[in-house]
Short mmCIF file of C-alpha atoms and ligand atoms in Angstrom, two decimals:
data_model
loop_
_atom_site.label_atom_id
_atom_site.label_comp_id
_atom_site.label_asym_id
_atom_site.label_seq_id
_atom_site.Cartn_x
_atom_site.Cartn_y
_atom_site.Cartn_z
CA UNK B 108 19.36 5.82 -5.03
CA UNK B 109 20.57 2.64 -3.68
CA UNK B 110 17.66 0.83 -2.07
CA UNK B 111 17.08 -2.50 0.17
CA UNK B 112 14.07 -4.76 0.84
CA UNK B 113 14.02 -7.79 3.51
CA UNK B 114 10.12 -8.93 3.50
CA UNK B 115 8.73 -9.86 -0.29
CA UNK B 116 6.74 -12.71 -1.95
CA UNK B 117 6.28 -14.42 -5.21
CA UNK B 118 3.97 -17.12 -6.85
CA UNK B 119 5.86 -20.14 -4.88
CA UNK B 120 3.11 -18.44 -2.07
CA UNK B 121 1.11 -15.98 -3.04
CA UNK B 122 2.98 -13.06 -4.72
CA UNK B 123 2.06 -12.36 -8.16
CA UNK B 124 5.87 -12.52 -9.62
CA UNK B 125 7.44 -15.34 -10.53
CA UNK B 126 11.58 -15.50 -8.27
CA UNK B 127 12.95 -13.73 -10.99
CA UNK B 128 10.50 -11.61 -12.17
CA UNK B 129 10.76 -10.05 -8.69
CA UNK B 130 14.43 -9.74 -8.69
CA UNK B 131 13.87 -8.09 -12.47
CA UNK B 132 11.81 -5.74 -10.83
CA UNK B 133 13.91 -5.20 -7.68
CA UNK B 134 16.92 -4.27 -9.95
CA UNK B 135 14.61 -1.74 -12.05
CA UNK B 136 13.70 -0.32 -9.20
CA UNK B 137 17.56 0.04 -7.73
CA UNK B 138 17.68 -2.71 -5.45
CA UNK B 139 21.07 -3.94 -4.37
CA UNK B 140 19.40 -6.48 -1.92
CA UNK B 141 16.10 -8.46 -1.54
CA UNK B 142 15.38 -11.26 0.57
CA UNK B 143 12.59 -13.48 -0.60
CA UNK B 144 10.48 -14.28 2.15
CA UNK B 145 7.35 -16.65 1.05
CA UNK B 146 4.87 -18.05 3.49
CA UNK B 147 5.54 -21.49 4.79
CA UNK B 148 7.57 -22.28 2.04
CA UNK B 149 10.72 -22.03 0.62
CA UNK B 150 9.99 -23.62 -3.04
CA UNK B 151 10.93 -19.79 -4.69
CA UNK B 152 14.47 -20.03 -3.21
CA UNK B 153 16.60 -22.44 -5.83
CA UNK B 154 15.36 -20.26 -9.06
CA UNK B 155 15.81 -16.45 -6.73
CA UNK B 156 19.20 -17.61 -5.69
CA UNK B 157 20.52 -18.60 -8.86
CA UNK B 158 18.92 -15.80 -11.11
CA UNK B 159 19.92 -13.45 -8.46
CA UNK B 160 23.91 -14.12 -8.70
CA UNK B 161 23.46 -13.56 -12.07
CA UNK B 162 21.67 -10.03 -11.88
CA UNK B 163 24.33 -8.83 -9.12
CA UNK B 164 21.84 -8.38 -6.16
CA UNK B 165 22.16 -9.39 -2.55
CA UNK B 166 19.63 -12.31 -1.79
CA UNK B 167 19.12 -13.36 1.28
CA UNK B 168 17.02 -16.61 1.00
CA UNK B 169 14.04 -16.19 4.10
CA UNK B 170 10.82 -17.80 4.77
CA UNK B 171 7.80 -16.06 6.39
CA UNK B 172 6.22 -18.48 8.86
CA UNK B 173 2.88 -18.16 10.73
CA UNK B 174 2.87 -18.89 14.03
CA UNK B 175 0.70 -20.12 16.70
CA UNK B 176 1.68 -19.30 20.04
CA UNK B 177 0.06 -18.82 23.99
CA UNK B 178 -1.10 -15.48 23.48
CA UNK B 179 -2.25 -15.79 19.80
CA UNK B 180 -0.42 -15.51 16.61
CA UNK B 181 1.92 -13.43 14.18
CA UNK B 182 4.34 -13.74 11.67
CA UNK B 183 8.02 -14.53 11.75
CA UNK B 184 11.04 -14.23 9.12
CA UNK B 185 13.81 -16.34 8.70
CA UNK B 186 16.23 -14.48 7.20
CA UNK B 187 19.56 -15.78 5.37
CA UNK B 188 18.03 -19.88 5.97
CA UNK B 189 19.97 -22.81 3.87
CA UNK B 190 16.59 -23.79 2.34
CA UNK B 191 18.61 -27.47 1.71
CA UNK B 192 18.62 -28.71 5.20
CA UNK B 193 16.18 -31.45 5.75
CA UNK B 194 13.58 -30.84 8.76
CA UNK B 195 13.31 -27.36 7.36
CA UNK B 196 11.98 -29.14 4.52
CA UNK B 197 9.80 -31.74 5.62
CA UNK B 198 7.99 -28.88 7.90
CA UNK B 199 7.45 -26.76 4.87
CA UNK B 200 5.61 -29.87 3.13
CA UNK B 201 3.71 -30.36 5.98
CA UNK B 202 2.29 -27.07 6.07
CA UNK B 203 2.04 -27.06 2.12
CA UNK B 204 -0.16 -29.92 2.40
CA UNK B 205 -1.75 -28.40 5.13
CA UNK B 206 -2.60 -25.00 3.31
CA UNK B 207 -3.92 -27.54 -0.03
CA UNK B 208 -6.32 -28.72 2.32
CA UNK B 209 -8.01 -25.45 3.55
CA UNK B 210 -8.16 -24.03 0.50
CA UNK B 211 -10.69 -27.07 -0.24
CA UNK B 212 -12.45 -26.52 3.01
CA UNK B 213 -12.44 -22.67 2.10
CA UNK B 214 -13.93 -23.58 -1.25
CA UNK B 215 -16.71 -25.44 0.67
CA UNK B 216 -17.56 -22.94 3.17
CA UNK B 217 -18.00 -20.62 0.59
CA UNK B 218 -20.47 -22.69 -1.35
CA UNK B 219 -22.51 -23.02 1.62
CA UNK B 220 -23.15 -19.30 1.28
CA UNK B 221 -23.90 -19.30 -2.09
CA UNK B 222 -20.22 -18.84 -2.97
CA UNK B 223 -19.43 -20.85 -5.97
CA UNK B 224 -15.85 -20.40 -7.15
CA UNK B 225 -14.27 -24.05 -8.59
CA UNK B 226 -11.49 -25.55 -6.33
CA UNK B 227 -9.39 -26.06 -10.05
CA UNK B 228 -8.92 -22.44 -10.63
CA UNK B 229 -7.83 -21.72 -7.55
CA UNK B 230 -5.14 -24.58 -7.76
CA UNK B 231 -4.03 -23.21 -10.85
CA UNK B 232 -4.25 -19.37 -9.01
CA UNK B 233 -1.37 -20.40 -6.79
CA UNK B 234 0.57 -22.54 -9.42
CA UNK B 235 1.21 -25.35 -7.40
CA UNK B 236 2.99 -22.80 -4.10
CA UNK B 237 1.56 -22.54 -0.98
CA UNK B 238 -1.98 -22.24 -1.12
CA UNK B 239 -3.17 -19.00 0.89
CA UNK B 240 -5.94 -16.43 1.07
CA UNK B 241 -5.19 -14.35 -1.48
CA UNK B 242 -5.65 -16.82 -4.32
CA UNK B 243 -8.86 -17.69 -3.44
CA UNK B 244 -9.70 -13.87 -3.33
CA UNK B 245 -7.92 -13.48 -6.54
CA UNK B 246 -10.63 -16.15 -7.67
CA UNK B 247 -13.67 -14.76 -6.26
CA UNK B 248 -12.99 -11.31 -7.52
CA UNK B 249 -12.36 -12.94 -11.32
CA UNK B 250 -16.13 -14.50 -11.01
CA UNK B 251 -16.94 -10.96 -10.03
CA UNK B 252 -17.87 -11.68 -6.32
CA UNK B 253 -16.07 -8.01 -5.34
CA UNK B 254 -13.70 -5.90 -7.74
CA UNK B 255 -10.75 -5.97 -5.75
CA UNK B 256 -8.97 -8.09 -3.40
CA UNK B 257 -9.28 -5.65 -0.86
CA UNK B 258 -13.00 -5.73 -1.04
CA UNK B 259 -13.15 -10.02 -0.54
CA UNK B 260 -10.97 -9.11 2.64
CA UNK B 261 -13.59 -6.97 4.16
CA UNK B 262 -16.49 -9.14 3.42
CA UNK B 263 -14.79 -12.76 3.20
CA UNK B 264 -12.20 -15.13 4.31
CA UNK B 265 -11.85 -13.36 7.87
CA UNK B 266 -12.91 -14.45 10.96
CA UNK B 267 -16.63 -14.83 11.25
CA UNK B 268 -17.19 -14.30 7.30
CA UNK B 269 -17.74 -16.93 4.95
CA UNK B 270 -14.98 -18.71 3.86
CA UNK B 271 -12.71 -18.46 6.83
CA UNK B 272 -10.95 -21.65 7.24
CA UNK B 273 -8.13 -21.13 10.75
CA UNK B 274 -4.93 -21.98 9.23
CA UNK B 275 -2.66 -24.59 10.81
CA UNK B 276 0.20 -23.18 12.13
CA UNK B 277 3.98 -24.18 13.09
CA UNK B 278 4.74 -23.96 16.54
CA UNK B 279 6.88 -21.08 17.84
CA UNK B 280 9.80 -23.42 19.43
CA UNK B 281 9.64 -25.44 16.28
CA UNK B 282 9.90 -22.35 14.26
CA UNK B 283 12.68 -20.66 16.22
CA UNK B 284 14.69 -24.06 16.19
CA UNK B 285 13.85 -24.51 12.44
CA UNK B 286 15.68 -21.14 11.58
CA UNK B 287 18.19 -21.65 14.17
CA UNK B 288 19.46 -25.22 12.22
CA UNK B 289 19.25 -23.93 9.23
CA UNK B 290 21.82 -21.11 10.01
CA UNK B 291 19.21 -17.97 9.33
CA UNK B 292 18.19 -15.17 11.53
CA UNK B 293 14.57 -15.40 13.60
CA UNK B 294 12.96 -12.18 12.96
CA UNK B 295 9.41 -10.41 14.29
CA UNK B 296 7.73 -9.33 11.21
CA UNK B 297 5.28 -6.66 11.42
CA UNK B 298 5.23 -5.88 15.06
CA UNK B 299 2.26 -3.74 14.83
CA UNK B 300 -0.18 -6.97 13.95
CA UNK B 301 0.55 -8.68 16.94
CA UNK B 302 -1.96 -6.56 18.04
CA UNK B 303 -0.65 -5.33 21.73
CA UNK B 304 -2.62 -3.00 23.43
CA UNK B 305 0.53 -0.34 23.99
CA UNK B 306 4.20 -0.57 23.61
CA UNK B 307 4.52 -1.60 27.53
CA UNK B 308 3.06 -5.15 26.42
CA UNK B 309 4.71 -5.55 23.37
CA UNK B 310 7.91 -5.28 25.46
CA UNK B 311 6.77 -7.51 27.63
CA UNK B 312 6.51 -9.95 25.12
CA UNK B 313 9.71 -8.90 23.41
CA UNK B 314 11.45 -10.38 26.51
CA UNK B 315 9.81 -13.39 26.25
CA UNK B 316 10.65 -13.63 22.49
CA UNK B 317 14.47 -13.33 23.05
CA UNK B 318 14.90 -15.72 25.40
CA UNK B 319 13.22 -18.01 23.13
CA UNK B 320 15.84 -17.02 20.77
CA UNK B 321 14.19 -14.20 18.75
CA UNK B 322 16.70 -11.79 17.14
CA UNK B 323 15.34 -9.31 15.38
CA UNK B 324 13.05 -6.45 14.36
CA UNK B 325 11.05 -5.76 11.58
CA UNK B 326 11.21 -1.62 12.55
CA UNK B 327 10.38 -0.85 9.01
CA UNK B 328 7.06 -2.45 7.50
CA UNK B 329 4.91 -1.63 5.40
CA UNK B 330 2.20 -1.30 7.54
CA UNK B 331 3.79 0.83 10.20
CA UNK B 332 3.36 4.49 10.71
CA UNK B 333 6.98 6.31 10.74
CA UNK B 334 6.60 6.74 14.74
CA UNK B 335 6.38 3.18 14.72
CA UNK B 336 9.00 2.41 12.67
CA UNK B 337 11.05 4.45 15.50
CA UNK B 338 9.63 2.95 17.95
CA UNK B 339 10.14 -0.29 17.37
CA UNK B 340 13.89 0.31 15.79
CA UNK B 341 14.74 1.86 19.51
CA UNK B 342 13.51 -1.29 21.22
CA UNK B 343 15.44 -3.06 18.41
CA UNK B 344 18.71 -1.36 19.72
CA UNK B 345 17.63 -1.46 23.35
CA UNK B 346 18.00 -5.34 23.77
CA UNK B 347 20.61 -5.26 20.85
CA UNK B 348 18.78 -7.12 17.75
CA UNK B 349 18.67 -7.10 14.46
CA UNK B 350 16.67 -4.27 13.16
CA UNK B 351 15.07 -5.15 9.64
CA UNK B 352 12.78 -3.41 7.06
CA UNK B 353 10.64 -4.61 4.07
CA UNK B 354 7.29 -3.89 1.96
CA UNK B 355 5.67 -7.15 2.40
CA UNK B 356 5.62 -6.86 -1.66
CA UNK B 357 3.19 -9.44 -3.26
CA UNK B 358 2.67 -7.06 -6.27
CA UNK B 359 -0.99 -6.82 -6.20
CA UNK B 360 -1.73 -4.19 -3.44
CA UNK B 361 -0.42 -0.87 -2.90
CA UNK B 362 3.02 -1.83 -2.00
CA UNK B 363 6.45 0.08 -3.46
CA UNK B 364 9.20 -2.53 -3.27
CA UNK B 365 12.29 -1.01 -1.06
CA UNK B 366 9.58 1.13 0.45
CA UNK B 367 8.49 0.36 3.95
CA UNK B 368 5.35 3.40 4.01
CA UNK B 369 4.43 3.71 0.39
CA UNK B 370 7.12 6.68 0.25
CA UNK B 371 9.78 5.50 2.64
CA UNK B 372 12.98 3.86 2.01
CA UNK B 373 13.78 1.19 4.14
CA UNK B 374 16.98 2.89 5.09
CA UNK B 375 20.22 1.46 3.67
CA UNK B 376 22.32 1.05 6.67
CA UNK B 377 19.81 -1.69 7.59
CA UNK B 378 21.78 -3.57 4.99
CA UNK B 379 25.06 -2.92 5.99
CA UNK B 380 24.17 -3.73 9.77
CA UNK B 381 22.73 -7.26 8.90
CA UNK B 382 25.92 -8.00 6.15
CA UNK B 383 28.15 -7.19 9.56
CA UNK B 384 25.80 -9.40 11.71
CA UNK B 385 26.07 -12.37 9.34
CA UNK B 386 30.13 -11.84 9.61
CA UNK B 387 30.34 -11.89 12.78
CA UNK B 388 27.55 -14.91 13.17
P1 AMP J 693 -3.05 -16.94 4.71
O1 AMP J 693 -1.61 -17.15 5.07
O2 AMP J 693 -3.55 -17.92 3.71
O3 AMP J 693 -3.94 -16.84 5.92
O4 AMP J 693 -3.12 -15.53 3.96
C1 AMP J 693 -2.51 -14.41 4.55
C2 AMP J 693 -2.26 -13.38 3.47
O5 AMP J 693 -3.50 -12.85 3.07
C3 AMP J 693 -1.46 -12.19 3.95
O6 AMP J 693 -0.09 -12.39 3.84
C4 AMP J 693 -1.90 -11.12 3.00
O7 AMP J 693 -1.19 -11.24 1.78
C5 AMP J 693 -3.33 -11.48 2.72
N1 AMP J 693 -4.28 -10.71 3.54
C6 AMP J 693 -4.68 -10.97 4.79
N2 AMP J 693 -5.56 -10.04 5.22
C7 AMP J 693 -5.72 -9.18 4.17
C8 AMP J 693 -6.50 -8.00 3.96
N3 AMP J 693 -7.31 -7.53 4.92
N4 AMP J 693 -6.40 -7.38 2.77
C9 AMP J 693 -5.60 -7.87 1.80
N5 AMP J 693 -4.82 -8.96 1.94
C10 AMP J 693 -4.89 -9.61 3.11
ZN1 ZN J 694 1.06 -12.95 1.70
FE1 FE J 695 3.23 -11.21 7.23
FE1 FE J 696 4.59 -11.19 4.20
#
């Protein structure tokens, strides 16, 4: 079965593969197109682009950016960016440098609790990417502070637990005009975690989105329910966007690359939709 995935991550942030040991992985698992889609970075893109020509998949170089905006904050793609163009790159360095410098501050916080993990392994955890979270979980759980990473989430590095550092963020114009220059596609990831209180308000904010130049949809992620995934594909069409789909993969959680529930397919005319899209951009 032919399969697709739009929303993945590898060590340039903190996914455990390496560019092409995803794409390795994508094409064992029949893959015919991945975009790569690291936070606040786009340092995986030169080695996923060139391995992937080789290995006859579909890349779509992205970027997963955090975003601080009125309301709050939530997650956006760029999908299909040319990770060459210059202010795309100096904002990516910025945050980089930004990210280096919580993880120290994380590192501290902990310590103040008792926490002692060394700042050097974690540097080495995220092999010189974007520093996030999950490294210094990955860290923690190695000096036996939890067994999994799942557990550090629940007790650490949240809001109000130890370790919690609040990340600095791109802006959402900033974002949206980033993505825009650089010729890729502004997409909502993950709809669900903005968190509305009903569909009503997420609409509301939809509106809002797309005349800030949002669009598209991620309808299919891997942390939506399949009424969701409807849901959010029918407001997709509604206001005409882009609907997308990935796992989020990283490799170290319960994720099934091309799979947007752990059994789902992120269905394949996704692809061919967003090929005809780029055509006609
Ligand atoms: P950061 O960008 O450094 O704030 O880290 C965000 C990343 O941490 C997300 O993309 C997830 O990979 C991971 N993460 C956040 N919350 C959790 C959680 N509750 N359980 C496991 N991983 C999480
Ligand atoms: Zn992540
Ligand atoms: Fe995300
Ligand atoms: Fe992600």
């Amino acid at each position: 079965m032919k399969k697709i995935d739009l929303h993945t991550h590898t060590r340039a942030s903190d996914g455990i593969y390496s560019p092409h040991e995803l794409i390795d992985l994508a094409k064992d698992n029949g893959l015919i197109a991945l975009a790569v889609t690291d936070h606040d970075t786009v340092d995986g893109l030169p080695e996923a682009v060139g391995y992937a020509a080789g290995a006859g998949i579909r890349l779509y170089p992205g970027v997963e950016f955090s975003i601080d905006y009125d309301a709050g904050s939530f997650h956006l793609l760029g999908l299909n960016i040319d990770y060459t163009h210059a202010g795309l790159r100096n904002e990516v360095k910025r945050l980089a440098d930004f990210r280096e410098e919580r993880a120290y501050k994380m590192v501290e916080d902990l310590k103040k609790h008792d926490i002692d993990i060394p700042i050097e392994e974690v540097l080495i955890m995220s092999a010189e990417g974007a520093i996030g979270r999950p490294h210094i979980a990955r860290v923690m759980v190695n000096h036996g502070y939890a067994s999994s990473v799942r557990d550090i989430f629940q007790n650490f590095l949240v809001k109000g637990k130890p370790g919690y550092v609040k990340k600095e963020r791109i802006g959402f114009d900033t974002a949206i005009a980033l993505i825009g220059e650089s010729g890729g596609i502004p997409v909502i990831a993950h709809p669900v975690s903005l968190g509305c209180s009903d569909y009503v308000e997420f609409e509301g904010l939809l509106r809002q989105f797309i005349n800030s130049g949002v669009m598209g949809i991620e309808a299919y992620a891997a942390m939506h329910t399949a009424e969701q995934a409807a849901h959010y594909r029918m407001l997709a069409e509604k206001y005409g966007l882009v609907v997308t789909g990935g796992s989020d993969f990283h490799g170290d959680k319960d994720e099934v690359i091309g799979n947007f529930m752990k059994e789902s397919p992120i269905p394949i005319e996704i692809y061919y939709k967003l090929e005809d899209f780029i055509t006609r951009q």
